[in-house]
mmCIF file of C-alpha atoms in Angstrom:
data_model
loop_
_atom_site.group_PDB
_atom_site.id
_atom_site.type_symbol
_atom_site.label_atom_id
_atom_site.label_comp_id
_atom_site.label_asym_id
_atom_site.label_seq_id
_atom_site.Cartn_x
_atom_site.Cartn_y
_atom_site.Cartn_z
ATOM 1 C CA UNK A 9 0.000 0.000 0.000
ATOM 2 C CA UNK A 10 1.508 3.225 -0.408
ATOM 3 C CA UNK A 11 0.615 6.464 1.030
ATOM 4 C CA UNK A 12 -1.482 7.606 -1.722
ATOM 5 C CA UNK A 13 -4.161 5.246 -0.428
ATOM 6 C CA UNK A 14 -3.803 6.432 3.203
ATOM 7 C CA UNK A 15 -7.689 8.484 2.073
ATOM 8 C CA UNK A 16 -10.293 6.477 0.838
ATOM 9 C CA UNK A 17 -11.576 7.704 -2.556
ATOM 10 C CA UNK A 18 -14.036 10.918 -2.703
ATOM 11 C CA UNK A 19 -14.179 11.066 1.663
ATOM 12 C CA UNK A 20 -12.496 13.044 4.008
ATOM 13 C CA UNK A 21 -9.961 10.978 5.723
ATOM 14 C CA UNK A 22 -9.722 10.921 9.336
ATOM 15 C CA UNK A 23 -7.526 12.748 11.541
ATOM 16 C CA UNK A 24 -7.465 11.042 15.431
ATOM 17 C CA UNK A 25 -7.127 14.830 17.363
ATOM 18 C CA UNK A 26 -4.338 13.914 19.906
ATOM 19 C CA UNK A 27 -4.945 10.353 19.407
ATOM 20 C CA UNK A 28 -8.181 9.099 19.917
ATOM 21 C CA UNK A 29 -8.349 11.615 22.678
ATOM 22 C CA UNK A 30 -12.793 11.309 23.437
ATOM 23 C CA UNK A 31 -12.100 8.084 24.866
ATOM 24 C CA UNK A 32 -8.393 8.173 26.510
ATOM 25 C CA UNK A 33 -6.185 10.750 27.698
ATOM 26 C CA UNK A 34 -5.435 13.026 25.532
ATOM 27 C CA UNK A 35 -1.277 12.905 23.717
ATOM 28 C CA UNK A 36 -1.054 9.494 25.330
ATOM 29 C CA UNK A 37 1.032 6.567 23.871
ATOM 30 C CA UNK A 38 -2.590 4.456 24.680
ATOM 31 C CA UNK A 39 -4.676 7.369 22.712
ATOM 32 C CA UNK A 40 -2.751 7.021 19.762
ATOM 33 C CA UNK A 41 -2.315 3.272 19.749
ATOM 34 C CA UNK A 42 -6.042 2.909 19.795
ATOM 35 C CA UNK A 43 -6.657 5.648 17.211
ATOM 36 C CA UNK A 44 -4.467 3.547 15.195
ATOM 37 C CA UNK A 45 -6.310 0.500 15.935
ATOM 38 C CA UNK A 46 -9.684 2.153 15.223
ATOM 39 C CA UNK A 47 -7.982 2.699 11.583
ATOM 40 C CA UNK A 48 -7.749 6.678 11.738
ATOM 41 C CA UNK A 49 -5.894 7.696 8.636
ATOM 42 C CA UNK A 50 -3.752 9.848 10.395
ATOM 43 C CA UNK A 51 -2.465 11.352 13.901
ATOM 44 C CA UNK A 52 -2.683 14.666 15.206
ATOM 45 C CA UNK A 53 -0.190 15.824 17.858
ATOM 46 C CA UNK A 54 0.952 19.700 19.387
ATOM 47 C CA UNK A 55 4.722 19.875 20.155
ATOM 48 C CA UNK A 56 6.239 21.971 22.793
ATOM 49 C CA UNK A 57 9.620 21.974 23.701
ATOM 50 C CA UNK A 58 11.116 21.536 26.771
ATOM 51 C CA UNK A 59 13.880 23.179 28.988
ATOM 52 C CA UNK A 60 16.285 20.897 27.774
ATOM 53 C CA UNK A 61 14.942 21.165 24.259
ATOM 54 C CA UNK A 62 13.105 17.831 23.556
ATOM 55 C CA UNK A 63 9.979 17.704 21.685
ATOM 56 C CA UNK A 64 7.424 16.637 23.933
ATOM 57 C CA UNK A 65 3.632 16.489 22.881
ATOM 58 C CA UNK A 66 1.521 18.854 25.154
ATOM 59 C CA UNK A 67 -0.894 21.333 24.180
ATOM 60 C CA UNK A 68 -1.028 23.733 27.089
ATOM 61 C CA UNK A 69 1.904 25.787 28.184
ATOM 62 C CA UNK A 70 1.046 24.545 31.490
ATOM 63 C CA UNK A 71 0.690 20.364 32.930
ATOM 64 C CA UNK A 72 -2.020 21.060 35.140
ATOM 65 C CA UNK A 73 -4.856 20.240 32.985
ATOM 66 C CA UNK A 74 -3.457 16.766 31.769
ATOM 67 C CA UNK A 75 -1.377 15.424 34.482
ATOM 68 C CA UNK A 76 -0.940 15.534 38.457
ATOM 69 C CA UNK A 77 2.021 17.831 38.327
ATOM 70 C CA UNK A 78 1.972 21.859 37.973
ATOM 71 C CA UNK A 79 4.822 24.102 36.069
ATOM 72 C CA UNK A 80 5.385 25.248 32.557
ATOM 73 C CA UNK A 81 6.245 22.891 29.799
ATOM 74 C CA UNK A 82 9.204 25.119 28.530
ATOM 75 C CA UNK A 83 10.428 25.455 32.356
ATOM 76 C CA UNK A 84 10.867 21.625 33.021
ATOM 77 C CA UNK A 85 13.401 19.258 31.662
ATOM 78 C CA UNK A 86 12.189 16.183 29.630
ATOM 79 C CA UNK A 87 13.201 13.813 33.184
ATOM 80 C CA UNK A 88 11.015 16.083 35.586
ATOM 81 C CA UNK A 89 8.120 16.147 32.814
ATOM 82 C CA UNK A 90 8.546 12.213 33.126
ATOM 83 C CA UNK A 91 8.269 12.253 36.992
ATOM 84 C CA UNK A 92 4.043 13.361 36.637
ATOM 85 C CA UNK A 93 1.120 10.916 35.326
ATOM 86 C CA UNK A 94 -0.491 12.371 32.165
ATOM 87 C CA UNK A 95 -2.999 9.959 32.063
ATOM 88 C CA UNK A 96 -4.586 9.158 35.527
ATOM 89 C CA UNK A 97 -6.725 12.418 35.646
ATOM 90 C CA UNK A 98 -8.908 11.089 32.693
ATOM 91 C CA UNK A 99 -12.233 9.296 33.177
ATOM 92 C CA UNK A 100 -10.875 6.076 31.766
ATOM 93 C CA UNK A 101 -7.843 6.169 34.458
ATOM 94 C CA UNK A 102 -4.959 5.142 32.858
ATOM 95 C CA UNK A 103 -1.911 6.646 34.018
ATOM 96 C CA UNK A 104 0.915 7.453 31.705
ATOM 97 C CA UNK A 105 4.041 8.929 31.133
ATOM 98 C CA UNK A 106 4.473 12.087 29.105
ATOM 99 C CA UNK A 107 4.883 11.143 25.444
ATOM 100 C CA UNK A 108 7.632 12.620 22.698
ATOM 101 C CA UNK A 109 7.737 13.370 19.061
ATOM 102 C CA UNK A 110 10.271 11.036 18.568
ATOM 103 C CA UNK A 111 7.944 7.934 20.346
ATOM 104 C CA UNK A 112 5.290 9.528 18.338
ATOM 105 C CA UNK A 113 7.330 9.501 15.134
ATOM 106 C CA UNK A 114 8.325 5.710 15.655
ATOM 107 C CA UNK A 115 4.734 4.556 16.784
ATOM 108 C CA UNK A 116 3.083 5.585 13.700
ATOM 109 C CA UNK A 117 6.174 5.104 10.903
ATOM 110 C CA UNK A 118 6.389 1.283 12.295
ATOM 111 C CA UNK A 119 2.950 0.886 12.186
ATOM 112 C CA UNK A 120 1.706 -1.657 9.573
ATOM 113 C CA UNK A 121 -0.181 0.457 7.041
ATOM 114 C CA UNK A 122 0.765 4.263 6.003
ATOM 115 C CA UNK A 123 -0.617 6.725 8.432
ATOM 116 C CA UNK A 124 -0.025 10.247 8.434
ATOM 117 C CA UNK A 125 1.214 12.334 11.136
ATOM 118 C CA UNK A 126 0.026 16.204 11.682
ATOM 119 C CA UNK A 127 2.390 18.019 13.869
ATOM 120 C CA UNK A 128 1.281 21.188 15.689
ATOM 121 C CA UNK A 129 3.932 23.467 16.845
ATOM 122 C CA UNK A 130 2.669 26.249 19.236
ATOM 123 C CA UNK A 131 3.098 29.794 19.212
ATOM 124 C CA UNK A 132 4.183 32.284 20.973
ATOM 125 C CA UNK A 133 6.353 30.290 23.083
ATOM 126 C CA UNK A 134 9.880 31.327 24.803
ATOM 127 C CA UNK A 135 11.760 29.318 22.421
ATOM 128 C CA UNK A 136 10.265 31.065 19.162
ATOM 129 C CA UNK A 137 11.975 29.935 15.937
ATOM 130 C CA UNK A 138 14.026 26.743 17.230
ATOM 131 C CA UNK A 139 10.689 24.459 17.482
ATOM 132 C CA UNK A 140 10.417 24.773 13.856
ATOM 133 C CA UNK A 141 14.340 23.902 13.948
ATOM 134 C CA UNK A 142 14.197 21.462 16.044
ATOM 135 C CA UNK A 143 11.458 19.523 14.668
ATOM 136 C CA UNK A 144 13.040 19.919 11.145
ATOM 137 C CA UNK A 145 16.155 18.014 12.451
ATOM 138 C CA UNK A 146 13.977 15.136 13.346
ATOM 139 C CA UNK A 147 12.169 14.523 10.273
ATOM 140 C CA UNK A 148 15.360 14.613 8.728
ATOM 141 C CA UNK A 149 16.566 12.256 10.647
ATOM 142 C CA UNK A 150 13.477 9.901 10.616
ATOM 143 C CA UNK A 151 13.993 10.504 6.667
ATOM 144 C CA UNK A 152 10.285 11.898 6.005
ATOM 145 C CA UNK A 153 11.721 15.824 5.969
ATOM 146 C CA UNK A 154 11.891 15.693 2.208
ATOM 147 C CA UNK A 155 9.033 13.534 0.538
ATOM 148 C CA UNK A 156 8.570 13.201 -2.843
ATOM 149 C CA UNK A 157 5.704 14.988 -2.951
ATOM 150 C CA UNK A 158 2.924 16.402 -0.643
ATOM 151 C CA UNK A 159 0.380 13.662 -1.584
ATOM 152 C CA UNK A 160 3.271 10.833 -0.741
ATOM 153 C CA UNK A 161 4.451 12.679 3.012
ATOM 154 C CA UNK A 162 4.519 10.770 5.958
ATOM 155 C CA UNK A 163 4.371 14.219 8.147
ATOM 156 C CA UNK A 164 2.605 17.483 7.881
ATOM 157 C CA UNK A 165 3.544 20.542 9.363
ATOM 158 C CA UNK A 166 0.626 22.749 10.768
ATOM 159 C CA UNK A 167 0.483 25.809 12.747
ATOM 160 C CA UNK A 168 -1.537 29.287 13.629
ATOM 161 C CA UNK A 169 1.019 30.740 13.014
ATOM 162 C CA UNK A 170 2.603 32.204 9.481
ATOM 163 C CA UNK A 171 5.582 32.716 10.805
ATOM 164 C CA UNK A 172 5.718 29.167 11.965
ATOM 165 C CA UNK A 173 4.170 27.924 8.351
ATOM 166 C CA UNK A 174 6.826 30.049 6.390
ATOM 167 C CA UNK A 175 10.261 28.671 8.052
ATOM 168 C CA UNK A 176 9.082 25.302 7.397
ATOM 169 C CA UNK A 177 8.130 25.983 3.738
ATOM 170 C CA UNK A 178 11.810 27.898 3.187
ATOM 171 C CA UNK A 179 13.962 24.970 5.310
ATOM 172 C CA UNK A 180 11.705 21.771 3.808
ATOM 173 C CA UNK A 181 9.761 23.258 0.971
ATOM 174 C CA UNK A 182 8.150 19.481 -0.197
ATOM 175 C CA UNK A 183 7.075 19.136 3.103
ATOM 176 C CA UNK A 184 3.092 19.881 3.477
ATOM 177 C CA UNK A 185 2.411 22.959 5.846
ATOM 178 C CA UNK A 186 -1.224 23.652 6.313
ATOM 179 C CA UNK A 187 -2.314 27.267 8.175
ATOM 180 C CA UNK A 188 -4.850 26.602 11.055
ATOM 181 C CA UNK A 189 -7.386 29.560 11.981
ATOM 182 C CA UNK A 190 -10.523 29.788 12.907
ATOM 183 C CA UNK A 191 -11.903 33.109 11.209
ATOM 184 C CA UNK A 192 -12.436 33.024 7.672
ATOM 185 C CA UNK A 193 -10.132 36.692 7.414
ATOM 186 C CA UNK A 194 -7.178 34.290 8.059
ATOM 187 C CA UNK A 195 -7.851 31.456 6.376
ATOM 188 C CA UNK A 196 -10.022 33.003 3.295
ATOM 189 C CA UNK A 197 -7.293 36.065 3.144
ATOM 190 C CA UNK A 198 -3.565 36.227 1.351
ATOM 191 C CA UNK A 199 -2.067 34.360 4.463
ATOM 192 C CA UNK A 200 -1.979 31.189 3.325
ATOM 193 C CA UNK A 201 -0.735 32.172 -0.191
ATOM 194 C CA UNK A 202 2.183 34.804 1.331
ATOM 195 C CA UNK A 203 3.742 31.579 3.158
ATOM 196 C CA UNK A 204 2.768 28.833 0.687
ATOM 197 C CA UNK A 205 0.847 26.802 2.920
ATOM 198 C CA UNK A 206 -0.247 23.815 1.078
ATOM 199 C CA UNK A 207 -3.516 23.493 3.225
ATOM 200 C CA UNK A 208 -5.829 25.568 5.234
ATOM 201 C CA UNK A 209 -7.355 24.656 8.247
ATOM 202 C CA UNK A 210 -11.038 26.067 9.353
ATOM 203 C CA UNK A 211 -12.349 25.350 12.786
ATOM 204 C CA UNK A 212 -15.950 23.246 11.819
ATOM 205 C CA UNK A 213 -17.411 26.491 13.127
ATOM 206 C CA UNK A 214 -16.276 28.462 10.673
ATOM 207 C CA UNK A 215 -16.489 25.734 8.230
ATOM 208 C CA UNK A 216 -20.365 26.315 8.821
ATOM 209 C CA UNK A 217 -20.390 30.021 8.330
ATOM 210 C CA UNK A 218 -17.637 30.029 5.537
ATOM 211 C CA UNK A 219 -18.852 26.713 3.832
ATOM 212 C CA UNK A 220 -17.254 28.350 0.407
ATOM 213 C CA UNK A 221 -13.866 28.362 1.823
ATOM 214 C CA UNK A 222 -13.029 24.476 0.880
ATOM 215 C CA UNK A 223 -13.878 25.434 -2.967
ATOM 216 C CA UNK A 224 -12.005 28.919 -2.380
ATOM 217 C CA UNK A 225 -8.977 26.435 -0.863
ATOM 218 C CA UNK A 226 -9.676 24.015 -3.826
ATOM 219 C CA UNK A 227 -9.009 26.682 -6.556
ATOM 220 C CA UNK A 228 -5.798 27.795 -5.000
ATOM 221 C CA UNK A 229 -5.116 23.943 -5.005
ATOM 222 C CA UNK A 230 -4.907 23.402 -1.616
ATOM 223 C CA UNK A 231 -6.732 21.211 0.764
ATOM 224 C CA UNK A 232 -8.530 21.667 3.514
ATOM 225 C CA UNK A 233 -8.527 19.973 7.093
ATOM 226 C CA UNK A 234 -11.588 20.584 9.619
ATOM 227 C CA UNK A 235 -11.251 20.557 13.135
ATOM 228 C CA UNK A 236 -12.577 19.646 15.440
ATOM 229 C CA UNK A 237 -15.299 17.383 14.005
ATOM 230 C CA UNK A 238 -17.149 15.204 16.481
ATOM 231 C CA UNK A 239 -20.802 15.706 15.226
ATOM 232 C CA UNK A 240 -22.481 13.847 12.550
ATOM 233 C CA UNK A 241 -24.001 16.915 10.965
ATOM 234 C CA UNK A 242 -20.622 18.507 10.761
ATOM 235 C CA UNK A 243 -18.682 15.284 9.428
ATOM 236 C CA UNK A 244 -21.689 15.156 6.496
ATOM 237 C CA UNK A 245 -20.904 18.848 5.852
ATOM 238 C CA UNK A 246 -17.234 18.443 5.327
ATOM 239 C CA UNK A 247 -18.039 15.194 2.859
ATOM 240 C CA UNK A 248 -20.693 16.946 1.236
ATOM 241 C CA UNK A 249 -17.878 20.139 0.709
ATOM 242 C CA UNK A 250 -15.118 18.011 -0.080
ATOM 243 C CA UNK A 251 -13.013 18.677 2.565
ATOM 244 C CA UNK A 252 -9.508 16.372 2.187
ATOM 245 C CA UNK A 253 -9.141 15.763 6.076
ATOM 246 C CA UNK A 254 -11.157 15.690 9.085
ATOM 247 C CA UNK A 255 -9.484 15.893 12.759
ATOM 248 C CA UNK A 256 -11.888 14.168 15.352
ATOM 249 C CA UNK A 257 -11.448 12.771 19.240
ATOM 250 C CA UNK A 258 -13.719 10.076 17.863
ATOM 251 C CA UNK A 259 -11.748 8.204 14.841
ATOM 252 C CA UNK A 260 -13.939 5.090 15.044
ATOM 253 C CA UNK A 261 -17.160 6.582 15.269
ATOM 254 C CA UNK A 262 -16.336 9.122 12.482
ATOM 255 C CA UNK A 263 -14.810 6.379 10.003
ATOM 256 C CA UNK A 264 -18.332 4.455 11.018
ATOM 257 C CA UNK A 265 -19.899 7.605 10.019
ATOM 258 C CA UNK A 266 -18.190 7.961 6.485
ATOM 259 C CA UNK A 267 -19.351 4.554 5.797
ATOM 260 C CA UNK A 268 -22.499 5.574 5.223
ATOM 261 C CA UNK A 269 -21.730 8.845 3.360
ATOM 262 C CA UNK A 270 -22.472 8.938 -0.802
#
């Protein structure tokens, strides 16, 4: 199989939002594992870097929400981060340690069919610039920095942030980058085109409002990805628009979903 096939034909292929994160703790090596289980298409992760500059994935500046520590990500080396559950303050109770980019990378390039991996880096942050740098250097060294094309990439590149979009698109530029927002001004405007994102990225609410951007997207020839899509109404409306990718916390019961979609 090769990565061409990682979407099924004429459906929006599904995105498992930091793993399959509705039914297990959120960035978890378990929430991924079962997204991949449950067949999602592809992984979504935020990265963050640490004091001693690894990649870890966490989507708040802060671990309180997601573990039973307190201090800022950027603040704590990789070992302290480790020393904190990340997964016991879920409902389903699992603890866990705190998972990195390069456990990430491995878990989904080993795994036995081609899934695709959507890598958030956050801004502002302290370290600015040398996120994008960093995480560069390790799709380099995985070897999926410099695909032969954007349909055939293992990794994607996504960010709110231009700035962000744009060093990735001048350092790797046949890597995919897609620009996240979630008013149509950013997404519908000359951002994307001023830093050659290959993809926009609408929150489903202003998918609803803006239904015209994924044709607007289209003619530009990019795609679009639609976050975060947990409805049924809202899955049907990004089939029915032709929307390339769709990031849910519910992979299986989204792919169930699409089964039943014209």
């Amino acid at each position: 199989m090769s990565t061409s096939d990682i979407s099924r034909s004429g459906k929006p292929a599904v995105v498992a939002h930091r793993g399959a994160s509705g039914e297990l703790a959120e960035h978890t090596a378990a929430a991924y594992d079962l997204a991949l289980s449950q067949g999602a298409d592809g992984l979504e992760c935020d990265v963050r870097l640490t004091a001693d500059e690894e990649l870890v994935c966490i989507h708040d500046r802060t671990i309180e929400r997601v573990s039973d520590g307190t201090g800022v990500v950027s603040e704590m080396t990789l070992a302290q981060l480790r020393e904190h559950d990340f997964g016991s303050w879920h409902a389903s109770g699992e603890s866990a340690s705190v998972l990195t980019l390069r456990e990430l990378l491995t878990m989904t390039l080993d795994w036995h069919r081609p899934v695709r991996l959507f890598i958030e880096t956050k801004h502002p942050v302290r370290f600015g610039s040398l996120v994008e740098t960093k995480l560069l250097d390790m799709l380099h060294e995985f070897g999926v920095a410099s695909p032969p094309s954007a349909d055939h990439s293992r990794a994607v590149v996504i960010s709110f942030s231009a700035a962000g979009v744009w060093r990735v698109r001048r350092t790797a530029p046949m890597l995919p980058t897609i620009l996240l927002g979630d008013t149509a001004r950013i997404i519908g405007g000359t951002a994307a085109t001023a830093v050659g994102a290959t993809g926009v990225g609408p929150s489903i609410e202003t998918l609803r409002m803006h239904p015209e951007l994924v044709d607007r997207a289209a003619a530009a020839g990019r795609v679009t990805y639609a976050w975060t899509c947990d409805a049924q109404p809202d899955v049907q409306l990004c089939a029915d628009l032709g929307v390339r990718w769709v990031a849910t916390n519910y992979p299986a019961r989204v792919r169930d979903w699409l089964v039943t979609v014209d």
